[in-house]
């Protein structure tokens, strides 16, 4: 199922080998497989360079297993986010080479290690220790998608010298992911220190008037530093995916 | 207890057979039965074509049983939404032909199957697999109320080809229910593809800045496609009920 | 009208010179004067060391004039905040030595210059140029209340070197007022650099998701730096007043 | 004022030519110029590849003029956003080669046209006509910073065929900026069609439950398409700046 | 430009009369016309039974004129909502048969009066007099789209007898639009009285804790009456459009 | 049009003097008069002891005039709230004995002065001078409805002695209306000092994080003093009306 | 501990029997007892006619027991709200005549039954069955404070005939408490039917866009019926207390 | 690791003893220790007078243990907030002299008791008993940091005499911390009674429309008493830290 198949189908139609009806049906059915409760987007590898990633939250264990099983038949690398240990156990019985990254709550199947040069790396930073689960979701995502990743954790702005000491790695990084809860100020300070794309991930870490991550979210959206863009609260996956796309541009 | 009863009572009053006092009392007591903690609206079948539907959330098991029991004495078809398995077990002991649709959390008594032609059908769509419980609440509601229902699940806009492939069924449907969480964009895209009533159901599926369904709700309310109306977050029942009313108009 | 008067009244009552009724009436009427639409709190100088400050917003020009006039009879120094130029013109006709600080929208009468040593000074900082009106409200308030004030404006965190260059003045200050809109990150960074009380003033400067100052407010409340407390959005006066109280503690 | 100056200063210090005190003072004063109400960040060109951009909103005409004048002495290209026509008139008297892009409310001085190849271009899209002012702010920013920009306006999802017809330009673009108000669904659909970085700009276009752009903002943050990041409501400048950074990476 | 054109183009392509390239170009360009700032969706009449409706808010007078002019070349009936009198004056010079419905702020061109039987009518109700502008936007929309409309205004629930007196017209209506601000309770009461589709339009009428229509919006979304769906605050047009679609179903 | 008429109509129906049809029509039309844009609730005097009060905000001058004129034909006393001076001028030409209470923005017609004993009085208190317009709306409403009203203004809790000095009048009052903006703390303190019904009116007086009166509203709703109930922000009329109902109970 | 004690103390001071110091100490200590973690307000019976009511939520079992024990020494009647069964068990061991009203989560000690005439009664209404716990908290509070209470439950506006059938009891009631979740419309309809004080209690019953009771709260605050005041969400106690105060006025 | 070390390092660099590279490395590494998941800020004692305080929420037991262990090697006094009993047990095994203050959820190591005079004390007040955990967090923080603390609990404004009775201790205090949930009015009343810095801590105590502490937060931010500043909801630590800084100023 690739671009070549698609091209052949279209040529067959034009030469009259297959009818309009058949062509439409082939094209319609080609790019995804319908499990009833889910439509696996097999087209995504072709369209976006990586297979569909399974968002496990809100799905039953049974649904997750069936989707991963289906993806595993056509893809070498699979990623499932927000997976419970229970989901992983069930998946592992069907896909024995699946691994579980506990802190990131991710199931990973990585049969074909994408090679990545270390000179173009993504830097993942956190303001605090409690932001690590989200940061690791971002880091694992980027790594599985074939990027070199470096981590600098717990450099929140209340001890600015800890951040300033990272000056060199900041200048060396190609894309920077900043993960921070509470007031989320780290994104602005980093954004002002570099001329790199900064992807800010607000986290729900905090209490009281952080309102589940709202404080960090608003803070990052209002960053006085240009060059900062924001993803959803706790959305490490989205940040990792976007960083990967940018990092692999030439 | 029907329109004929009502007419007879009024005629008796006018002819002097019964006094004003008695008439008022009959009329006042007629349309509902007072269980103390609940007033069963027996008038609803007459007024709206389907008996009162029991919203179980916030009621005790005992209250649910008593209400269903009371309804079962006068009605062939009964629907109870947001019911727990425990509630169902207790109801089943009293009303043995009750069924439980687990995914939709509904108790159904369907003694008199309403016939529904398949040419006028309601289409229930979801953006993702996790939206299914809400979608099934809508679908079951519409089916029990006598409509033909078809389901198309997991056609969110991030893989627009999955949606475009549904073009035919979209054109064939009479009313469309769109169930989506996260950014809820499916409602707008569908709304722009058809000239049918689209009932949008935002769901609480998502995390972070979806704020319990607020993101999908606001998105659907601000839909740039005309012809879209919205019900409460996760309100599958309301969507199914409204779709049924529209579908049965002539 | 001072503590001495109060003591004398109480002693007269105990010695029987004046009755209970008369005492109560004296005490009740003493500490404020009733203009009908306002009760001037003449007690405040005695209780809090500075006369009542007039908050002009929402008052008519006529009300402001009458209140200032009344205060001017008993006090040497008067402060009125959020005053329009029109209010000032009207006040000036009655109280000729009144002055208007346009950027801070304040009317000031300062007949008895409080002396303040420069070794204990309050530092007022802003993140941007647009925060100046709020900062000046704070600075003028603190100055009129007898404090030495120094200003450092436009040192937002997007150019962190501008802030780091203020290291000396930060260490020398006794109390620090940080005025910032947008993401309000300056408060956290400053809070982490010093062991001084930091009073954070969120401003409504910004647009979009700053929601009238909400972003800076939440950011400052969630500051990861301890030692930071927050006043209302744009409340320069409150910050200046509190800084003055702290600065004058011994 | 450039990296060479900085190096020389440091070397002089080490060789003893200048004292520690003098060095600190030079370094501290070097990177910005203090106008009192503003600290011009002359360091930014060196640090981020483009001089400080003037955010005019909330500044007086006089302040804008002085800042632009100061920047114009050291820089060839200047950008001022959210400028009123009145501000432009005042600037033009001092900096005669300044231009005003009315729809984007930007003042531009462009003495040294940065050359940009057209093969790597930024695509700016809008959902509706009313989103154009924000889109133009993004486009002008990117152009002045040396990027080739192409525009596709009014392709909101309610007429999905208008968007699908842009398939080729979407595939050809290097970075995509999606500007949309109301329900902001365009970002998700575009995000699912490409494997490019998508920068989503929610706008305040709409009414009622869009709450000043909140609906589009939440929608974009909750996008079911990975690879989408969001900037502040109506923040065309931020999107243009980030797109430029990404587009110029190699 | 209609379905017939489309069919012919496709047949020509299959027979080889026109190339793939040409076909794609024709299809791509066919359904909309690109004015640069706007893409007129000429396909909409074909797809949804009524031409694109111009939402004037946020557009310049010049843009509105050009769009209406363009639409007027291919369509008999045109509708423009949220138009200012100034916009109307400019349109009228180009399209002399345009009319302005002041209370609804709509520009109407109605060259081909759609006939509508009066037996199937849409009922538009308001809770108060101040809700009339929104109600008229709904009513005019429905009328221009070929529906019979009846109006019942100022029947808010604080005088429930005024509403009960409308019993007959409520039973006779085919679709009901309920327009209400403040607490928006009218939708629930009406929804409980009928077995018709009820489209609820919250309005921004009110003050204080109605927060721009939020109170009525939440109230209507939480309606305890099934069969009620909601559109955006003040969105009379959307309600009228949806009511028209439902009313014209058979 | 009074209770006697109603009784006669019903008796005529029962005796057969008038038909059922006629009776229904009489009863339906009796209690309100339909002006098209408004349905005057003439029934209200009978039902609630005071004629319908005109809420002018959102109505045109012409509508206000017609409603007042209509009410003036059947009622001795009329009240119109949130009226502009322009509305008053237009009303005065038709109803020459109308008066305008500027601070309360009310039009009053008071032909039959209701007598009210002074021993049972309503006390209206404000926290600040700026709360007076709302307080006067409450006071005028209560007075026109036949109550004795006393006013105590500017006794906010920041000078608690000003409030404590009101101890006697607080104990003497029958019902207390507390009008306060900002943090609205006055309601709690007063609520704890008395065993009288306290009606709290939050006002929009304040700025920043008062969010249009939200702070006072939430504060009053969360009052730790029992016996306090709250009306809408700035709703002086509602408070006056409720206080009048309570004050006139026996 | 009553008013007589207070008077005697003051007279002794004036006659010189006790010193100023002693008097102040007596008065200061008299009205409350300090348990360290709580200050029992023994003054409240004197000041407000009923002893302090214990709000158990957030207190430890041990704290509740100690407070009730302390109150029981001086008072005949005690009320504790939001008490868990565990708290009740612990209290019962110390205060054996304590009772637990499970549905209302209240502990009641009622040694001296206050007599209440039935002719002046408080009516407690609910929109649904799920609102009963809050309604019972209100009803029990009012009963223990010596009022006659009548209950009418499950008369929500979706079946308006159920409410209209309560016409007589509505007219007979002295004060009405309306308890409703979801859209809270019952308060407005009832408020329009009577000229009695209506105390509206929004409940958190509902889901989705009811946001924990916000929808009913806003709805009730914006009620188009005058004479309605609102207490906090789920605050049955507050409503019962206020109704009691009003009901016992003469 | 102290200021002396720092000075020596800098002098060695200038004298040529160590190279620029070495100096930078020493300075960079000096002030914090990198555990990978956390960067212990050993610089803080030097910079702010007290070692870094461990915020345990969101950290694993293992992380807390390692951080405390690391801190314990260089510091005499350690504070960890929001610690669970489980965390304490694990810490105690490594640091046997650690203590657990259960009500405040704090782990304390206090090897070097800081002496504090009692004449300068911090007063911690609460409105209710349920606010005690937050108040104790503040009190313990201030005590461990070397301050004398006095507590006055349960003096909410609904019984204002309980507060007025604290007049002497209020006047004697040097800094006042006011801890209150619900409507948070205590801060305003206290703020008006003293000329001391008042640090207000809103708590999440309450229900319904307190929205997790929002009501108290907004109330305190809008305090009509100047001299009040606010920290995050439930942030006892922050209040204690700031009070300590102020109390130790000379």
Tab-separated table of C-alpha atoms in Angstrom, chain D:
chain	number	residue	atom	x	y	z
D	1	UNK	CA	27.890	46.429	17.964
D	2	UNK	CA	28.360	42.848	16.983
D	3	UNK	CA	29.973	39.592	18.011
D	4	UNK	CA	33.410	40.960	17.095
D	5	UNK	CA	33.039	43.865	19.541
D	6	UNK	CA	32.051	41.479	22.230
D	7	UNK	CA	35.087	39.284	21.650
D	8	UNK	CA	37.462	42.234	21.699
D	9	UNK	CA	36.071	43.517	24.962
D	10	UNK	CA	36.529	40.161	26.630
D	11	UNK	CA	40.082	39.829	25.356
D	12	UNK	CA	40.991	43.295	26.576
D	13	UNK	CA	39.750	42.387	30.013
D	14	UNK	CA	41.812	39.222	30.164
D	15	UNK	CA	44.941	40.970	29.008
D	16	UNK	CA	44.426	43.568	31.714
D	17	UNK	CA	43.804	46.424	29.289
D	18	UNK	CA	40.536	47.195	31.035
D	19	UNK	CA	39.494	46.493	34.583
D	20	UNK	CA	36.816	44.093	35.771
D	21	UNK	CA	34.636	47.044	36.679
D	22	UNK	CA	34.949	48.551	33.241
D	23	UNK	CA	34.312	45.252	31.547
D	24	UNK	CA	31.173	44.609	33.467
D	25	UNK	CA	29.959	48.081	32.704
D	26	UNK	CA	30.693	47.727	29.001
D	27	UNK	CA	29.015	44.370	28.771
D	28	UNK	CA	26.067	45.472	30.779
D	29	UNK	CA	25.513	48.568	28.736
D	30	UNK	CA	26.462	47.162	25.405
D	31	UNK	CA	23.558	45.028	24.391
D	32	UNK	CA	20.759	47.492	24.913
D	33	UNK	CA	20.240	51.197	24.975
D	34	UNK	CA	18.204	52.710	27.750
D	35	UNK	CA	15.672	55.361	26.731
D	36	UNK	CA	14.181	55.406	30.223
D	37	UNK	CA	10.751	54.234	29.135
D	38	UNK	CA	12.290	51.512	26.929
D	39	UNK	CA	15.453	49.490	26.703
D	40	UNK	CA	16.233	48.927	23.029
D	41	UNK	CA	17.576	45.417	22.656
D	42	UNK	CA	20.356	46.018	20.127
D	43	UNK	CA	21.620	42.582	21.016
D	44	UNK	CA	18.693	40.899	19.328
D	45	UNK	CA	20.003	41.099	15.757
D	46	UNK	CA	23.123	39.294	16.970
D	47	UNK	CA	21.157	36.803	19.052
D	48	UNK	CA	18.164	36.107	16.892
D	49	UNK	CA	18.987	37.314	13.395
D	50	UNK	CA	16.527	40.195	13.255
D	51	UNK	CA	16.334	43.430	15.243
D	52	UNK	CA	13.760	43.912	17.977
D	53	UNK	CA	10.267	44.330	16.560
D	54	UNK	CA	8.250	47.210	18.005
D	55	UNK	CA	4.866	46.237	19.459
D	56	UNK	CA	3.093	49.597	19.241
D	57	UNK	CA	-0.137	48.848	21.086
D	58	UNK	CA	-0.183	50.564	24.483
D	59	UNK	CA	2.674	52.880	23.611
D	60	UNK	CA	2.290	56.614	22.968
D	61	UNK	CA	2.999	58.021	19.515
D	62	UNK	CA	5.999	59.743	20.957
D	63	UNK	CA	7.414	56.548	22.412
D	64	UNK	CA	6.991	54.693	19.117
D	65	UNK	CA	8.771	57.445	17.224
D	66	UNK	CA	11.717	57.492	19.608
D	67	UNK	CA	12.113	53.707	19.568
D	68	UNK	CA	11.938	53.474	15.762
D	69	UNK	CA	14.346	56.388	15.425
D	70	UNK	CA	16.791	54.672	17.735
D	71	UNK	CA	16.510	51.348	15.939
D	72	UNK	CA	16.911	53.040	12.564
D	73	UNK	CA	20.345	54.285	13.535
D	74	UNK	CA	21.750	50.766	13.820
D	75	UNK	CA	19.599	48.589	11.624
D	76	UNK	CA	18.669	48.357	7.976
D	77	UNK	CA	15.329	46.673	8.444
D	78	UNK	CA	12.700	47.617	11.014
D	79	UNK	CA	9.270	46.248	11.746
D	80	UNK	CA	6.598	47.789	13.967
D	81	UNK	CA	3.306	45.961	14.524
D	82	UNK	CA	-0.158	47.143	15.621
D	83	UNK	CA	0.698	50.673	14.551
D	84	UNK	CA	-1.979	53.276	13.963
D	85	UNK	CA	-1.939	55.528	10.888
D	86	UNK	CA	-1.186	58.401	13.272
D	87	UNK	CA	1.910	56.590	14.532
D	88	UNK	CA	3.024	55.995	10.978
D	89	UNK	CA	2.684	59.680	10.056
D	90	UNK	CA	4.846	60.646	13.011
D	91	UNK	CA	7.452	58.000	12.219
D	92	UNK	CA	7.592	58.953	8.561
D	93	UNK	CA	8.696	62.477	9.396
D	94	UNK	CA	11.785	61.079	11.108
D	95	UNK	CA	12.349	57.979	9.006
D	96	UNK	CA	11.220	58.993	5.519
D	97	UNK	CA	11.668	55.592	3.922
D	98	UNK	CA	9.167	53.979	6.323
D	99	UNK	CA	6.135	52.371	4.708
D	100	UNK	CA	2.699	51.526	6.091
D	101	UNK	CA	0.905	48.277	5.295
D	102	UNK	CA	-2.589	49.350	6.247
D	103	UNK	CA	-4.398	46.006	6.375
D	104	UNK	CA	-1.676	44.542	8.590
D	105	UNK	CA	-1.253	47.740	10.638
D	106	UNK	CA	2.504	47.484	10.235
D	107	UNK	CA	5.253	50.027	9.724
D	108	UNK	CA	8.078	48.614	7.600
D	109	UNK	CA	11.546	49.938	6.892
D	110	UNK	CA	13.280	47.665	4.436
D	111	UNK	CA	16.611	49.136	3.294
D	112	UNK	CA	18.292	45.846	2.683
D	113	UNK	CA	15.948	43.490	0.870
D	114	UNK	CA	16.737	40.013	2.081
D	115	UNK	CA	16.743	37.684	-0.878
D	116	UNK	CA	14.634	34.604	-0.604
D	117	UNK	CA	14.338	31.717	-2.976
D	118	UNK	CA	10.795	30.908	-4.031
D	119	UNK	CA	11.282	27.173	-3.849
D	120	UNK	CA	11.083	27.260	-0.049
D	121	UNK	CA	7.978	29.220	0.651
D	122	UNK	CA	5.626	29.813	3.573
D	123	UNK	CA	1.942	29.326	2.846
D	124	UNK	CA	-0.515	31.593	4.677
D	125	UNK	CA	-4.118	30.401	4.606
D	126	UNK	CA	-7.313	31.849	6.050
D	127	UNK	CA	-10.692	30.301	6.707
D	128	UNK	CA	-12.514	33.519	5.852
D	129	UNK	CA	-12.118	36.975	4.408
D	130	UNK	CA	-12.389	38.597	7.826
D	131	UNK	CA	-9.230	36.783	8.963
D	132	UNK	CA	-7.131	38.715	6.423
D	133	UNK	CA	-5.701	41.438	8.705
D	134	UNK	CA	-4.155	38.805	10.955
D	135	UNK	CA	-2.963	36.767	7.981
D	136	UNK	CA	-1.323	39.809	6.416
D	137	UNK	CA	0.481	40.585	9.673
D	138	UNK	CA	1.957	37.092	9.455
D	139	UNK	CA	2.742	37.340	5.774
D	140	UNK	CA	4.388	40.758	5.940
D	141	UNK	CA	6.460	39.670	8.942
D	142	UNK	CA	7.711	36.611	7.103
D	143	UNK	CA	8.463	38.577	3.940
D	144	UNK	CA	10.402	41.315	5.685
D	145	UNK	CA	12.422	38.627	7.431
D	146	UNK	CA	13.454	37.259	4.051
D	147	UNK	CA	10.985	34.552	3.162
D	148	UNK	CA	8.964	33.860	0.082
D	149	UNK	CA	5.263	33.830	1.009
D	150	UNK	CA	2.185	32.626	-0.845
D	151	UNK	CA	-1.400	33.348	0.210
D	152	UNK	CA	-4.580	31.270	-0.037
D	153	UNK	CA	-7.533	33.032	1.579
D	154	UNK	CA	-11.147	32.051	2.354
D	155	UNK	CA	-10.921	28.261	2.239
D	156	UNK	CA	-12.894	27.444	5.395
D	157	UNK	CA	-14.083	23.897	5.915
D	158	UNK	CA	-17.760	24.589	5.284
D	159	UNK	CA	-16.914	24.286	1.571
D	160	UNK	CA	-14.304	21.569	1.818
D	161	UNK	CA	-13.846	21.442	-1.993
D	162	UNK	CA	-12.296	24.898	-1.888
D	163	UNK	CA	-9.672	23.510	0.425
D	164	UNK	CA	-9.132	20.210	-1.390
D	165	UNK	CA	-8.459	22.200	-4.559
D	166	UNK	CA	-5.362	23.612	-2.818
D	167	UNK	CA	-3.802	20.173	-2.578
D	168	UNK	CA	-0.814	20.973	-4.731
D	169	UNK	CA	0.187	24.194	-3.037
D	170	UNK	CA	-0.213	22.512	0.343
D	171	UNK	CA	2.207	19.786	-0.677
D	172	UNK	CA	4.669	22.305	-2.101
D	173	UNK	CA	4.781	24.598	0.923
D	174	UNK	CA	7.589	24.351	3.455
D	175	UNK	CA	5.730	25.766	6.438
D	176	UNK	CA	2.009	26.490	6.686
D	177	UNK	CA	0.284	29.197	8.704
D	178	UNK	CA	-3.440	28.617	9.199
D	179	UNK	CA	-5.442	31.655	10.290
D	180	UNK	CA	-9.021	31.010	11.367
D	181	UNK	CA	-11.683	32.343	13.698
D	182	UNK	CA	-15.064	30.914	14.648
D	183	UNK	CA	-14.514	27.166	15.172
D	184	UNK	CA	-10.989	27.142	13.747
D	185	UNK	CA	-11.450	23.705	12.191
D	186	UNK	CA	-9.231	24.529	9.219
D	187	UNK	CA	-6.091	23.844	11.256
D	188	UNK	CA	-7.090	20.246	11.960
D	189	UNK	CA	-8.030	19.446	8.379
D	190	UNK	CA	-4.856	20.981	6.969
D	191	UNK	CA	-2.787	19.343	9.711
D	192	UNK	CA	-4.090	15.976	8.617
D	193	UNK	CA	-3.318	16.557	4.919
D	194	UNK	CA	0.376	17.387	5.190
D	195	UNK	CA	3.576	16.408	6.964
D	196	UNK	CA	4.702	20.015	7.360
D	197	UNK	CA	4.794	22.198	10.429
D	198	UNK	CA	1.424	23.894	10.784
D	199	UNK	CA	1.260	27.067	12.846
D	200	UNK	CA	-2.307	27.792	13.815
D	201	UNK	CA	-3.438	31.353	14.551
D	202	UNK	CA	-6.857	31.623	16.151
D	203	UNK	CA	-8.586	34.922	15.421
D	204	UNK	CA	-11.200	36.853	17.294
D	205	UNK	CA	-13.419	36.799	14.207
D	206	UNK	CA	-16.903	35.626	15.143
D	207	UNK	CA	-19.447	36.523	17.798
D	208	UNK	CA	-21.370	35.087	20.720
D	209	UNK	CA	-19.848	31.897	22.037
D	210	UNK	CA	-16.537	32.540	20.312
D	211	UNK	CA	-15.768	34.684	23.382
D	212	UNK	CA	-13.147	36.834	21.677
D	213	UNK	CA	-11.376	33.991	19.935
D	214	UNK	CA	-11.583	31.403	22.714
D	215	UNK	CA	-13.491	28.910	20.565
D	216	UNK	CA	-10.892	28.884	17.799
D	217	UNK	CA	-8.074	28.811	20.337
D	218	UNK	CA	-9.407	25.789	22.213
D	219	UNK	CA	-10.281	24.080	18.964
D	220	UNK	CA	-6.758	24.450	17.634
D	221	UNK	CA	-5.151	23.366	20.907
D	222	UNK	CA	-7.283	20.221	20.853
D	223	UNK	CA	-6.564	19.479	17.215
D	224	UNK	CA	-6.754	15.766	16.510
D	225	UNK	CA	-4.013	16.286	13.921
D	226	UNK	CA	-0.477	16.086	15.277
D	227	UNK	CA	2.007	18.596	13.931
D	228	UNK	CA	-0.085	21.638	14.785
D	229	UNK	CA	1.070	24.261	17.260
D	230	UNK	CA	-0.776	27.391	18.259
D	231	UNK	CA	0.077	31.030	18.948
D	232	UNK	CA	-1.984	33.692	20.714
D	233	UNK	CA	-5.322	34.883	19.349
D	234	UNK	CA	-4.763	37.341	16.479
D	235	UNK	CA	-0.984	36.965	16.808
D	236	UNK	CA	-0.053	37.101	13.145
D	237	UNK	CA	3.366	38.475	13.962
D	238	UNK	CA	4.302	35.532	16.195
D	239	UNK	CA	3.239	33.056	13.558
D	240	UNK	CA	5.189	34.846	10.868
D	241	UNK	CA	8.284	35.030	13.035
D	242	UNK	CA	8.183	31.328	13.954
D	243	UNK	CA	7.489	30.307	10.354
D	244	UNK	CA	10.485	32.341	9.280
D	245	UNK	CA	12.759	30.633	11.801
D	246	UNK	CA	11.619	27.198	10.662
D	247	UNK	CA	11.750	28.076	6.976
D	248	UNK	CA	15.328	29.287	7.240
D	249	UNK	CA	16.610	26.181	9.026
D	250	UNK	CA	18.815	23.943	6.971
